[in-house]
Every structure is written in structure tokens, then in C-alpha cells.
CSV table of C-alpha atoms and ligand atoms in Angstrom, one decimal:
chain,number,residue,atom,x,y,z
A,1,UNK,CA,-8.4,20.9,6.0
A,2,UNK,CA,-8.1,18.9,9.3
A,3,UNK,CA,-5.0,18.6,11.4
A,4,UNK,CA,-3.8,16.3,14.1
A,5,UNK,CA,-2.7,17.5,17.5
A,6,UNK,CA,-0.5,15.1,19.4
A,7,UNK,CA,0.8,15.6,22.9
A,8,UNK,CA,3.7,13.3,23.2
A,9,UNK,CA,5.0,11.2,26.1
A,10,UNK,CA,2.2,8.7,26.7
A,11,UNK,CA,3.3,5.1,26.8
A,12,UNK,CA,1.0,3.1,24.4
A,13,UNK,CA,-0.6,0.0,25.8
A,14,UNK,CA,-3.5,-2.2,24.7
A,15,UNK,CA,-4.9,-3.6,21.5
A,16,UNK,CA,-5.2,-2.1,18.0
A,17,UNK,CA,-7.3,-3.8,15.4
A,18,UNK,CA,-5.5,-4.1,12.1
A,19,UNK,CA,-7.5,-3.2,8.9
A,20,UNK,CA,-7.6,-4.9,5.5
A,21,UNK,CA,-4.6,-4.0,3.4
A,22,UNK,CA,-5.0,-0.9,1.2
A,23,UNK,CA,-2.5,-2.0,-1.4
A,24,UNK,CA,-4.1,-5.5,-1.7
A,25,UNK,CA,-7.6,-3.9,-1.9
A,26,UNK,CA,-6.4,-1.6,-4.8
A,27,UNK,CA,-5.6,-4.6,-6.9
A,28,UNK,CA,-8.5,-6.8,-5.8
A,29,UNK,CA,-11.2,-4.3,-6.7
A,30,UNK,CA,-10.2,-4.1,-10.4
A,31,UNK,CA,-10.5,-8.0,-10.6
A,32,UNK,CA,-14.3,-7.4,-10.6
A,33,UNK,CA,-13.8,-6.1,-14.2
A,34,UNK,CA,-12.7,-9.7,-15.3
A,35,UNK,CA,-16.1,-11.3,-14.8
A,36,UNK,CA,-19.8,-10.6,-15.4
A,37,UNK,CA,-20.6,-12.2,-12.1
A,38,UNK,CA,-20.5,-10.5,-8.7
A,39,UNK,CA,-17.3,-10.3,-6.7
A,40,UNK,CA,-17.7,-9.6,-3.0
A,41,UNK,CA,-14.7,-8.3,-1.1
A,42,UNK,CA,-14.8,-8.5,2.7
A,43,UNK,CA,-12.7,-6.5,5.2
A,44,UNK,CA,-12.0,-3.6,2.8
A,45,UNK,CA,-10.4,-0.7,4.7
A,46,UNK,CA,-12.5,2.5,4.8
A,47,UNK,CA,-10.0,4.9,3.2
A,48,UNK,CA,-10.1,7.8,0.7
A,49,UNK,CA,-8.2,5.7,-1.8
A,50,UNK,CA,-10.6,2.8,-1.7
A,51,UNK,CA,-13.6,5.2,-2.1
A,52,UNK,CA,-11.8,6.8,-5.0
A,53,UNK,CA,-11.2,3.4,-6.7
A,54,UNK,CA,-14.8,2.3,-6.3
A,55,UNK,CA,-15.8,5.6,-7.9
A,56,UNK,CA,-13.4,5.0,-10.8
A,57,UNK,CA,-15.1,1.5,-11.3
A,58,UNK,CA,-18.5,3.1,-11.8
A,59,UNK,CA,-16.9,4.8,-14.8
A,60,UNK,CA,-16.8,1.4,-16.5
A,61,UNK,CA,-20.4,0.5,-15.6
A,62,UNK,CA,-19.5,-1.5,-12.4
A,63,UNK,CA,-22.3,-1.3,-9.8
A,64,UNK,CA,-21.4,-1.7,-6.1
A,65,UNK,CA,-23.5,-2.5,-3.1
A,66,UNK,CA,-22.4,-2.5,0.5
A,67,UNK,CA,-23.7,-5.4,2.5
A,68,UNK,CA,-23.6,-5.6,6.3
A,69,UNK,CA,-21.2,-3.7,8.5
A,70,UNK,CA,-22.2,-0.6,10.6
A,71,UNK,CA,-20.6,2.8,10.1
A,72,UNK,CA,-18.9,2.5,13.5
A,73,UNK,CA,-17.2,-0.8,12.6
A,74,UNK,CA,-13.7,-0.8,11.1
A,75,UNK,CA,-13.7,-2.1,7.5
A,76,UNK,CA,-16.5,-2.6,5.0
A,77,UNK,CA,-17.8,-5.3,2.6
A,78,UNK,CA,-18.5,-4.5,-1.0
A,79,UNK,CA,-20.1,-6.4,-3.9
A,80,UNK,CA,-18.9,-5.3,-7.3
A,81,UNK,CA,-20.8,-6.4,-10.5
A,82,UNK,CA,-19.4,-5.7,-13.9
A,83,UNK,CA,-22.3,-7.4,-15.8
A,84,UNK,CA,-21.6,-5.2,-18.7
A,85,UNK,CA,-18.6,-2.9,-19.3
A,86,UNK,CA,-20.1,0.4,-20.6
A,87,UNK,CA,-16.8,2.2,-21.1
A,88,UNK,CA,-13.2,1.3,-21.1
A,89,UNK,CA,-11.8,4.8,-20.6
A,90,UNK,CA,-10.2,5.9,-17.3
A,91,UNK,CA,-10.2,9.7,-17.5
A,92,UNK,CA,-7.5,12.1,-16.3
A,93,UNK,CA,-9.6,13.7,-13.6
A,94,UNK,CA,-10.0,10.3,-11.7
A,95,UNK,CA,-6.6,8.9,-12.5
A,96,UNK,CA,-4.5,11.9,-11.4
A,97,UNK,CA,-5.8,11.6,-7.9
A,98,UNK,CA,-4.7,8.0,-7.5
A,99,UNK,CA,-1.8,6.4,-9.2
A,100,UNK,CA,-3.1,2.9,-8.6
A,101,UNK,CA,-5.8,3.6,-11.2
A,102,UNK,CA,-3.3,2.3,-13.8
A,103,UNK,CA,-4.3,-1.2,-12.4
A,104,UNK,CA,-7.5,-1.1,-14.5
A,105,UNK,CA,-5.5,-1.3,-17.7
A,106,UNK,CA,-4.8,-5.0,-17.7
A,107,UNK,CA,-8.2,-6.3,-16.6
A,108,UNK,CA,-10.1,-3.8,-18.9
A,109,UNK,CA,-8.0,-4.9,-21.9
A,110,UNK,CA,-8.4,-8.6,-21.1
A,111,UNK,CA,-12.2,-8.4,-20.7
A,112,UNK,CA,-13.1,-6.0,-23.6
A,113,UNK,CA,-10.1,-6.0,-25.9
A,114,UNK,CA,-9.3,-2.4,-25.4
A,115,UNK,CA,-8.5,0.1,-22.6
A,116,UNK,CA,-7.7,3.8,-22.6
A,117,UNK,CA,-6.2,5.0,-19.3
A,118,UNK,CA,-4.8,8.5,-18.5
A,119,UNK,CA,-1.1,8.5,-17.6
A,120,UNK,CA,-0.9,8.8,-13.8
A,121,UNK,CA,1.4,11.9,-13.9
A,122,UNK,CA,3.8,13.2,-11.2
A,123,UNK,CA,4.2,11.6,-7.8
A,124,UNK,CA,5.8,13.0,-4.7
A,125,UNK,CA,8.1,10.1,-4.1
A,126,UNK,CA,10.0,10.5,-7.4
A,127,UNK,CA,9.6,9.6,-11.0
A,128,UNK,CA,7.3,6.5,-11.2
A,129,UNK,CA,7.1,5.3,-14.8
A,130,UNK,CA,4.7,2.7,-16.1
A,131,UNK,CA,6.9,1.4,-18.9
A,132,UNK,CA,7.0,-2.1,-17.4
A,133,UNK,CA,3.2,-2.3,-17.2
A,134,UNK,CA,3.1,-1.6,-20.9
A,135,UNK,CA,5.9,-3.9,-21.9
A,136,UNK,CA,4.4,-6.8,-20.1
A,137,UNK,CA,1.1,-6.3,-21.9
A,138,UNK,CA,2.9,-5.9,-25.3
A,139,UNK,CA,4.6,-9.2,-24.6
A,140,UNK,CA,1.1,-10.7,-24.3
A,141,UNK,CA,0.2,-9.4,-27.8
A,142,UNK,CA,-1.3,-6.0,-26.9
A,143,UNK,CA,-0.8,-3.0,-29.2
A,144,UNK,CA,0.0,0.1,-27.2
A,145,UNK,CA,-0.4,3.7,-28.4
A,146,UNK,CA,0.2,7.0,-26.5
A,147,UNK,CA,-1.7,10.1,-27.4
A,148,UNK,CA,-2.7,13.3,-25.5
A,149,UNK,CA,-1.6,12.0,-22.1
A,150,UNK,CA,-3.5,8.7,-22.5
A,151,UNK,CA,-2.3,5.2,-23.1
A,152,UNK,CA,-4.5,3.1,-25.4
A,153,UNK,CA,-4.0,-0.6,-25.3
A,154,UNK,CA,-5.8,-2.9,-27.8
A,155,UNK,CA,-5.9,-6.7,-28.2
A,156,UNK,CA,-5.9,-8.5,-31.6
A,157,UNK,CA,-9.3,-9.8,-32.7
A,158,UNK,CA,-10.2,-12.8,-30.7
A,159,UNK,CA,-8.3,-11.6,-27.6
A,160,UNK,CA,-4.8,-11.4,-26.2
A,161,UNK,CA,-2.7,-14.5,-27.1
A,162,UNK,CA,-0.5,-14.4,-24.0
A,163,UNK,CA,3.3,-14.6,-23.8
A,164,UNK,CA,6.4,-14.4,-21.7
A,165,UNK,CA,8.0,-11.4,-19.9
A,166,UNK,CA,11.1,-11.0,-17.8
A,167,UNK,CA,10.8,-8.0,-15.5
A,168,UNK,CA,14.2,-6.1,-15.6
A,169,UNK,CA,13.2,-4.5,-12.3
A,170,UNK,CA,10.8,-6.0,-9.7
A,171,UNK,CA,7.6,-4.0,-9.9
A,172,UNK,CA,4.5,-4.7,-7.8
A,173,UNK,CA,2.1,-2.8,-9.9
A,174,UNK,CA,3.4,-4.1,-13.3
A,175,UNK,CA,3.2,-7.6,-12.0
A,176,UNK,CA,-0.4,-7.1,-10.8
A,177,UNK,CA,-1.4,-5.6,-14.2
A,178,UNK,CA,0.2,-8.4,-16.1
A,179,UNK,CA,-1.4,-11.1,-13.9
A,180,UNK,CA,-4.8,-9.6,-14.3
A,181,UNK,CA,-4.4,-9.5,-18.1
A,182,UNK,CA,-2.9,-13.0,-18.4
A,183,UNK,CA,-5.7,-14.9,-16.6
A,184,UNK,CA,-8.0,-14.3,-19.6
A,185,UNK,CA,-5.4,-14.7,-22.4
A,186,UNK,CA,-5.9,-17.4,-25.0
A,187,UNK,CA,-2.7,-19.3,-24.1
A,188,UNK,CA,-0.2,-19.7,-21.3
A,189,UNK,CA,1.9,-16.7,-20.0
A,190,UNK,CA,5.0,-16.8,-18.0
A,191,UNK,CA,6.3,-13.9,-15.8
A,192,UNK,CA,9.9,-14.0,-14.6
A,193,UNK,CA,11.4,-11.8,-11.9
A,194,UNK,CA,7.8,-11.1,-10.8
A,195,UNK,CA,7.1,-9.3,-7.5
A,196,UNK,CA,6.4,-11.7,-4.6
A,197,UNK,CA,4.8,-9.2,-2.2
A,198,UNK,CA,2.0,-10.7,-0.1
A,199,UNK,CA,-0.5,-8.4,-1.8
A,200,UNK,CA,0.4,-10.3,-5.1
A,201,UNK,CA,-0.3,-13.6,-3.4
A,202,UNK,CA,-3.7,-12.1,-2.2
A,203,UNK,CA,-4.4,-11.1,-5.8
A,204,UNK,CA,-3.5,-14.6,-7.2
A,205,UNK,CA,-5.7,-16.2,-4.4
A,206,UNK,CA,-8.7,-14.1,-5.4
A,207,UNK,CA,-8.2,-14.8,-9.1
A,208,UNK,CA,-7.8,-18.6,-8.4
A,209,UNK,CA,-11.1,-18.4,-6.4
A,210,UNK,CA,-12.6,-16.9,-9.6
A,211,UNK,CA,-11.4,-19.8,-11.7
A,212,UNK,CA,-8.0,-18.6,-12.9
A,213,UNK,CA,-5.1,-21.1,-13.3
A,214,UNK,CA,-1.9,-19.7,-11.8
A,215,UNK,CA,1.2,-21.7,-10.9
A,216,UNK,CA,4.1,-20.5,-8.8
A,217,UNK,CA,2.1,-18.2,-6.5
A,218,UNK,CA,4.4,-16.6,-4.0
A,219,UNK,CA,7.5,-17.1,-6.2
A,220,UNK,CA,9.2,-14.9,-8.7
A,221,UNK,CA,8.1,-17.0,-11.6
A,222,UNK,CA,4.4,-17.1,-12.4
A,223,UNK,CA,2.9,-19.4,-15.0
A,224,UNK,CA,-0.7,-18.4,-15.9
A,225,UNK,CA,-2.8,-20.7,-18.1
A,226,UNK,CA,-5.5,-18.4,-19.7
A,227,UNK,CA,-9.1,-19.5,-19.3
A,228,UNK,CA,-12.2,-18.5,-21.4
A,229,UNK,CA,-14.1,-16.9,-18.5
A,230,UNK,CA,-13.9,-16.3,-14.8
A,231,UNK,CA,-16.8,-16.5,-12.3
A,232,UNK,CA,-17.7,-14.5,-9.2
A,233,UNK,CA,-16.2,-15.1,-5.7
A,234,UNK,CA,-16.3,-13.8,-2.1
A,235,UNK,CA,-12.9,-13.0,-0.7
A,236,UNK,CA,-11.5,-11.5,2.5
A,237,UNK,CA,-8.8,-8.9,2.0
A,238,UNK,CA,-5.5,-9.7,3.8
A,239,UNK,CA,-4.5,-7.7,6.9
A,240,UNK,CA,-2.5,-4.5,6.2
A,241,UNK,CA,1.2,-5.3,7.0
A,242,UNK,CA,2.3,-1.7,6.7
A,243,UNK,CA,-0.4,-0.4,9.0
A,244,UNK,CA,0.5,-3.1,11.5
A,245,UNK,CA,4.2,-2.2,11.2
A,246,UNK,CA,3.5,1.5,11.6
A,247,UNK,CA,1.7,0.9,14.9
A,248,UNK,CA,4.5,-1.4,16.0
A,249,UNK,CA,6.9,1.5,15.6
A,250,UNK,CA,4.4,3.8,17.3
A,251,UNK,CA,4.2,1.5,20.3
A,252,UNK,CA,8.0,1.0,20.4
A,253,UNK,CA,8.9,4.6,20.3
A,254,UNK,CA,6.9,5.2,23.4
A,255,UNK,CA,8.4,2.2,25.3
A,256,UNK,CA,5.0,0.7,25.0
A,257,UNK,CA,3.4,-2.7,24.7
A,258,UNK,CA,0.7,-3.3,22.0
A,259,UNK,CA,-1.2,-6.2,20.5
A,260,UNK,CA,-1.8,-5.8,16.8
A,261,UNK,CA,-5.0,-7.8,16.5
A,262,UNK,CA,-5.4,-9.6,13.1
A,263,UNK,CA,-1.9,-8.8,11.8
A,264,UNK,CA,-0.1,-11.5,10.0
A,265,UNK,CA,3.4,-11.9,11.3
A,266,UNK,CA,4.4,-14.1,8.4
A,267,UNK,CA,3.9,-11.3,5.9
A,268,UNK,CA,5.7,-8.8,8.2
A,269,UNK,CA,8.9,-10.9,8.4
A,270,UNK,CA,11.5,-8.2,7.5
A,271,UNK,CA,9.8,-5.5,9.6
A,272,UNK,CA,9.6,-7.8,12.7
A,273,UNK,CA,13.2,-8.8,12.1
A,274,UNK,CA,14.3,-5.2,12.0
A,275,UNK,CA,12.3,-4.4,15.2
A,276,UNK,CA,13.9,-7.3,17.0
A,277,UNK,CA,17.3,-6.1,16.0
A,278,UNK,CA,16.4,-2.6,17.3
A,279,UNK,CA,15.6,-4.2,20.7
A,280,UNK,CA,11.8,-4.6,20.5
A,281,UNK,CA,10.3,-7.8,21.7
A,282,UNK,CA,8.0,-9.3,19.1
A,283,UNK,CA,5.7,-12.3,19.4
A,284,UNK,CA,3.5,-13.5,16.6
A,285,UNK,CA,0.7,-16.1,16.6
A,286,UNK,CA,-2.2,-17.0,14.3
A,287,UNK,CA,-4.4,-14.1,15.5
A,288,UNK,CA,-2.0,-11.3,15.6
A,289,UNK,CA,1.4,-9.8,16.6
A,290,UNK,CA,2.5,-8.4,20.0
A,291,UNK,CA,5.3,-5.9,20.4
A,292,UNK,CA,6.9,-4.6,23.6
A,293,UNK,CA,9.7,-2.2,24.1
A,294,UNK,CA,10.9,-2.7,27.6
A,295,UNK,CA,14.6,-2.0,27.3
A,296,UNK,CA,16.8,0.5,25.5
A,297,UNK,CA,16.6,0.7,21.7
A,298,UNK,CA,19.8,-0.1,19.7
A,299,UNK,CA,21.0,1.4,16.3
A,300,UNK,CA,20.5,-0.9,13.4
A,301,UNK,CA,21.3,-0.6,9.7
A,302,UNK,CA,18.4,-1.1,7.2
A,303,UNK,CA,18.1,-1.4,3.4
A,304,UNK,CA,14.8,-1.4,1.6
A,305,UNK,CA,14.3,-4.1,-1.0
A,306,UNK,CA,11.5,-6.0,-2.8
A,307,UNK,CA,9.7,-8.6,-0.7
A,308,UNK,CA,10.9,-10.6,1.2
A,309,UNK,CA,13.3,-7.6,1.9
A,310,UNK,CA,12.3,-4.6,4.0
A,311,UNK,CA,9.4,-2.8,2.5
A,312,UNK,CA,10.1,0.8,1.3
A,313,UNK,CA,6.7,1.6,2.8
A,314,UNK,CA,8.2,1.0,6.3
A,315,UNK,CA,11.3,3.1,5.9
A,316,UNK,CA,10.1,6.4,7.2
A,317,UNK,CA,8.4,4.9,10.3
A,318,UNK,CA,11.5,2.9,11.2
A,319,UNK,CA,13.6,6.0,10.7
A,320,UNK,CA,11.5,7.9,13.4
A,321,UNK,CA,11.9,4.9,15.7
A,322,UNK,CA,15.7,4.9,15.2
A,323,UNK,CA,16.0,8.6,16.3
A,324,UNK,CA,15.4,7.0,19.8
A,325,UNK,CA,18.0,4.2,19.4
A,326,UNK,CA,21.5,4.3,20.9
A,327,UNK,CA,24.1,4.9,18.2
A,328,UNK,CA,24.2,5.6,14.4
A,329,UNK,CA,21.9,3.7,12.0
A,330,UNK,CA,22.4,3.7,8.2
A,331,UNK,CA,19.2,3.5,6.2
A,332,UNK,CA,19.4,2.9,2.4
A,333,UNK,CA,16.4,3.4,0.2
A,334,UNK,CA,16.8,1.3,-3.0
A,335,UNK,CA,13.2,1.3,-4.4
A,336,UNK,CA,12.3,5.0,-4.9
A,337,UNK,CA,14.4,8.1,-5.4
A,338,UNK,CA,13.4,11.1,-3.3
A,339,UNK,CA,11.8,9.2,-0.5
A,340,UNK,CA,13.5,11.1,2.4
A,341,UNK,CA,11.1,14.0,2.4
A,342,UNK,CA,10.2,13.3,6.1
A,343,UNK,CA,13.9,14.0,7.1
A,344,UNK,CA,13.7,17.9,7.2
A,345,UNK,CA,10.5,17.7,9.2
A,346,UNK,CA,12.0,15.2,11.6
A,347,UNK,CA,15.0,17.4,11.9
A,348,UNK,CA,12.7,20.3,12.9
A,349,UNK,CA,11.5,18.1,15.8
A,350,UNK,CA,15.2,17.6,16.9
A,351,UNK,CA,16.2,14.5,15.1
A,352,UNK,CA,19.9,14.1,14.0
A,353,UNK,CA,19.7,12.8,10.5
A,354,UNK,CA,22.2,13.3,7.6
A,355,UNK,CA,21.3,12.3,4.1
A,356,UNK,CA,23.4,11.7,1.0
A,357,UNK,CA,21.6,10.5,-2.1
A,358,UNK,CA,19.5,7.5,-1.1
A,359,UNK,CA,21.4,7.0,2.2
A,360,UNK,CA,20.4,8.5,5.6
A,361,UNK,CA,22.4,8.3,8.8
A,362,UNK,CA,20.3,8.6,12.0
A,363,UNK,CA,22.1,9.3,15.2
A,364,UNK,CA,20.4,8.7,18.5
A,365,UNK,CA,18.9,9.0,20.9
A,366,UNK,CA,17.8,12.6,20.6
A,367,UNK,CA,15.1,14.3,22.6
A,368,UNK,CA,12.4,15.1,20.1
A,369,UNK,CA,10.3,18.2,20.7
A,370,UNK,CA,6.8,19.0,19.3
A,371,UNK,CA,6.5,21.2,16.3
A,372,UNK,CA,4.2,22.1,13.4
A,373,UNK,CA,5.0,19.7,10.6
A,374,UNK,CA,3.6,18.5,7.4
A,375,UNK,CA,4.5,15.8,5.0
A,376,UNK,CA,4.1,15.2,1.3
A,377,UNK,CA,3.3,11.5,1.2
A,378,UNK,CA,1.5,8.9,3.2
A,379,UNK,CA,4.3,7.0,5.0
A,380,UNK,CA,6.2,10.2,5.6
A,381,UNK,CA,3.2,11.6,7.4
A,382,UNK,CA,3.0,8.5,9.6
A,383,UNK,CA,6.6,8.9,10.5
A,384,UNK,CA,5.8,12.4,11.8
A,385,UNK,CA,2.9,11.1,13.9
A,386,UNK,CA,5.2,8.4,15.4
A,387,UNK,CA,7.8,11.1,16.2
A,388,UNK,CA,5.1,13.2,17.7
A,389,UNK,CA,4.1,10.4,20.1
A,390,UNK,CA,7.6,10.5,21.6
A,391,UNK,CA,8.2,14.2,21.5
A,392,UNK,CA,8.1,16.6,24.4
A,393,UNK,CA,5.1,19.0,24.0
A,394,UNK,CA,2.6,19.4,21.2
A,395,UNK,CA,3.0,18.3,17.6
A,396,UNK,CA,0.6,19.5,14.9
A,397,UNK,CA,0.5,17.4,11.7
A,398,UNK,CA,-1.1,19.1,8.7
A,399,UNK,CA,-2.2,17.8,5.3
A,400,UNK,CA,-4.1,14.9,6.8
A,401,UNK,CA,-5.4,13.8,3.4
A,402,UNK,CA,-2.2,11.8,3.0
A,403,UNK,CA,-2.8,9.8,6.2
A,404,UNK,CA,-6.5,9.4,5.3
A,405,UNK,CA,-5.4,7.7,2.1
A,406,UNK,CA,-3.8,4.9,4.0
A,407,UNK,CA,-4.7,4.7,7.7
A,408,UNK,CA,-8.3,3.8,8.7
A,409,UNK,CA,-9.4,6.1,11.6
A,410,UNK,CA,-5.8,6.6,12.7
A,411,UNK,CA,-6.5,8.9,15.7
A,412,UNK,CA,-9.2,6.5,17.0
A,413,UNK,CA,-6.9,3.5,16.9
A,414,UNK,CA,-4.1,5.4,18.6
A,415,UNK,CA,-6.5,6.7,21.3
A,416,UNK,CA,-7.5,3.1,22.0
A,417,UNK,CA,-3.9,2.4,23.3
A,418,UNK,CA,-3.7,5.7,25.2
A,419,UNK,CA,-2.2,8.2,22.8
A,420,UNK,CA,-3.1,11.9,23.4
A,421,UNK,CA,-4.1,12.6,19.8
A,422,UNK,CA,-7.0,14.5,18.3
A,423,UNK,CA,-8.2,15.6,14.9
A,424,UNK,CA,-9.3,19.3,14.7
A,425,UNK,CA,-10.7,21.3,11.8
A,426,UNK,CA,-8.1,23.7,10.4
A,427,UNK,CA,-8.2,27.4,11.5
B,522,UD1,C1,3.6,-0.4,-4.9
B,522,UD1,C2,2.8,0.1,-3.7
B,522,UD1,C3,3.7,1.1,-3.0
B,522,UD1,C4,5.0,0.5,-2.6
B,522,UD1,C5,5.7,-0.1,-3.9
B,522,UD1,C6,7.0,-0.8,-3.6
B,522,UD1,C7,0.5,-0.1,-4.4
B,522,UD1,C8,-0.8,0.6,-4.7
B,522,UD1,N1,1.6,0.7,-4.1
B,522,UD1,O1,3.7,0.7,-5.8
B,522,UD1,O2,3.0,1.4,-1.7
B,522,UD1,O3,5.9,1.5,-2.1
B,522,UD1,O4,4.8,-1.0,-4.6
B,522,UD1,O5,6.8,-1.8,-2.7
B,522,UD1,O6,0.5,-1.3,-4.2
B,522,UD1,N2,9.1,1.0,-12.0
B,522,UD1,C9,9.6,1.2,-13.3
B,522,UD1,N3,8.7,1.0,-14.4
B,522,UD1,C10,7.4,0.6,-14.1
B,522,UD1,C11,7.0,0.4,-12.8
B,522,UD1,C12,7.9,0.6,-11.8
B,522,UD1,O7,10.7,1.6,-13.5
B,522,UD1,O8,6.6,0.4,-15.1
B,522,UD1,C13,10.1,1.2,-10.9
B,522,UD1,C14,9.6,2.3,-9.9
B,522,UD1,O9,10.0,3.5,-10.4
B,522,UD1,C15,10.3,1.9,-8.7
B,522,UD1,C16,10.3,0.4,-8.7
B,522,UD1,O10,10.1,0.0,-10.1
B,522,UD1,O11,11.6,2.3,-8.6
B,522,UD1,C17,9.3,-0.3,-7.9
B,522,UD1,O12,8.0,0.2,-8.1
B,522,UD1,P1,6.7,-0.6,-8.1
B,522,UD1,O13,6.9,-1.9,-7.4
B,522,UD1,O14,6.1,-0.7,-9.4
B,522,UD1,O15,5.7,0.3,-7.2
B,522,UD1,P2,4.2,0.5,-7.3
B,522,UD1,O16,3.5,-0.7,-7.8
B,522,UD1,O17,3.9,1.8,-8.0
């Protein structure tokens, strides 16, 4: 297993290219199941999770070719063709490695009339049920059965009729599954209290390019008029707002000045707002976002919430940054239980953080010192890298497979702006 060695203290300066969004890609790829024609996705990030999802798609008979792009480029283009679906079973071995696999349930069911998907199982950031995914599909007329760790969904003869569903809790994944099923339903479906994350807008935009009829895109009420068939499309994946936000925190914690090339400031609203309140200068234009931390950082209270609120996926990285801010900041995590697993590791690096339930109080500024650390999820791992960039001495981050799930060539991008960071094989 590889590890990252970071020697902290370098001020980051320069330009970082922002990759295509992982979480958008994970819902755009299964859209290929909805048509027999080819769907080409451009600007896919090269990540372990994306490779895993493409591998899962081959299980259903989806072929993929990789046009253009050299290995040394960031990102890749992929053409997915589901001319014929040869299986509608997503087995445990593939699903357990990647929770997002549940996103094949809606499109497989809509296209073939049945889908059998292994339950995703445990997850490091708390209990993550899929009850809302299933309830939304039931509201569209699906029959759901659970047996031997699998969920089997079947449509009545002639296909899913469609229906209405009010989400009791905003869920990104359940909204995505429901939208992907609704586009091929016989009638009109309405989703209320739907998630409004930019990745859902990206999903609706691809589906519309494939011939779907969706009203209310970007709002919490989606009206979807089912169509008989969808056609192929070529689509560019949106920029990764969480990757961009993470590098903004990395630049800010070093007192640096970085251009996030290709980032979309509009999608990053709450993160950029938080950064400004912490004392970071932020400028955003059509081609990217620039951040500069020239003065002292100030404490600021933050609460995660569904979009347009502050993304839970930014909480850990902002917490690292707040260890260097003057005063006490209160961070509330409202989306997931158990999402403070980075706190003990940050404390080992000298951070002053107290937690109670889903609230953390960060007191700063504290001098961080390098240490051997490891984290149990993707964003928590990134918070340790960010802390390492500001720490005195050497930080070793282990369990890099978490970072490789979500950050395309992380060490290379950080080296571009002057970080002293390298990847070594484990000893
Ligand atoms: C997605 C993102 C993840 C992000 C999260 C919240 C992907 C691949 N992952 O995850 O990075 O942190 O959104 O922005 O896009 N819930 C239920 N029942 C369900 C589904 C969800 O109770 O059937 C609850 C969850 O436990 C959680 C909340 O709803 O408390 C939000 O979860 P959800 O938005 O579904 O997250 P994911 O789609 O899994």
C-alpha cells in the first residue's frame, strides 16, 4: 500500500487544473443503461471509483471504448454502449466496494423491467440506508423484494407506470435513482423535496440531451414526463466542486494564492462564502476560481446542509483550515452521523478540537506538527493532507486508497503549486 509523505510549510502558489466531478460521473455512467445507443462522457476523472463503476457496467453487457486523451492528460473520455442488456444483476463482490453501485437499480429496472442489486452494506461514515431509493421506485409502481442480501425490483408487465413521491429527507442518491427510473416510465412522475445538488442538475442535463422530458431542473420539485425511448448523447462532466474546494482549503492553510482552473464558482457558493468569512479572498469568473490567503484567518461557525447549504463533503477540509483561524469555530454536521473521524488524527497533529455528538468546536490557531496519520474515509483523508501542508515537519498519510477514490493524481496537482509531497510504496 502506498503512502504520502508531506513536508509542511511551503506556501502554495500557481494553478491547479480541476477534474470532472466524481459524484456526477457516478450518476452519469449508469444513464448509459437507459438506451441502446452510445453515450459518450467527456472529462471523466481518472479515479478508482470510476474504473470500478465501468467494470460494474460490463456485468450488464455494456461495452466501453476510450477515445482520445493520452495517459499523461488529466481526465478521460469514455463511450458506453448498452445495445443489449445481458444481465440485470449487480453482485455483492462488485457492489460492496462501491456504495454508488446502488445507482444502477433505477435505470436497469426502467430499461429491462427488473433489477437485482446487492445491498451496499456498511459504510465508514455511519449508517447509510437505501430505504428512500426503494420507496421512490415503489411509488412509481415497482415491486420490491429483499432476499439473501439482495434487493430485487420488478416492474409490472408493460413497464413502470410512474407516480409521485415526497422525500421525507433530502437524498442525493435516492433522487438520482428515481430520476433515472422516471424518464422511461409510462406516465408523468413528480418528485418533491428532491435534492438540488449541481450533480443532479448535471444528471438531468445529460438525460435531457438523451431525449428525456424533465421540468423543474435545479429546484426541489421535478416533474418528469416518461418517454418511450432515449437516444445516445455526448456530454461533458461538470467540474468537481469538492476537489476544487479541497484545494482552496489547501492553498489557504499555507497562506497561498492558487487559481483553480476550470472550477465553477456558482456551484461552490456555500464553500466560497465560508472561505470569505474565514478571511480568504475569493474571485470567480467563467473559467475558474482564484483564492488568496494574505491576511490572518478568522474563526467562523459552519453547519452542513443539503445544497445550496454547505456540503458535508467539505466539512473535514474546512475543519483543518479552521485550526489555523483565530478564535473558536463551531462546526455542525447535520447530514451524516459519525463524520468526525478525522478529529482524533488532527488532534495527534496538535489541533485543539472538542466534539460532542454531531458538533465540533475548533480552537485556533494552533501550531500543527507532522505525524503518522491515517483516515477511514475520502474527505477525512484529504483533511489530513491539508493539515500536513501547514504542519511543522513531516506527515505520513497512509491508506491512500481512500484518496485515490476521489482525487485524480493528488500529489501531482499539489506539486504543481509548490507542495513538498511525494507518494512512496509502503515499507
Ligand atoms: C451523496 C454523495 C456523497 C455526499 C452525500 C451528501 C455520491 C456518490 N455521494 O451520497 O459524497 O456526502 O450525497 O451530499 O454522490 N438517507 C436515508 N435513506 C436513503 C438515502 C439516504 O435515510 O435511502 C439519508 C442518509 O443516511 C443521510 C442523508 O439521507 O443521512 C443524505 O444522504 P444522501 O444524500 O442519500 O447521500 P448519498 O447519495 O449516499
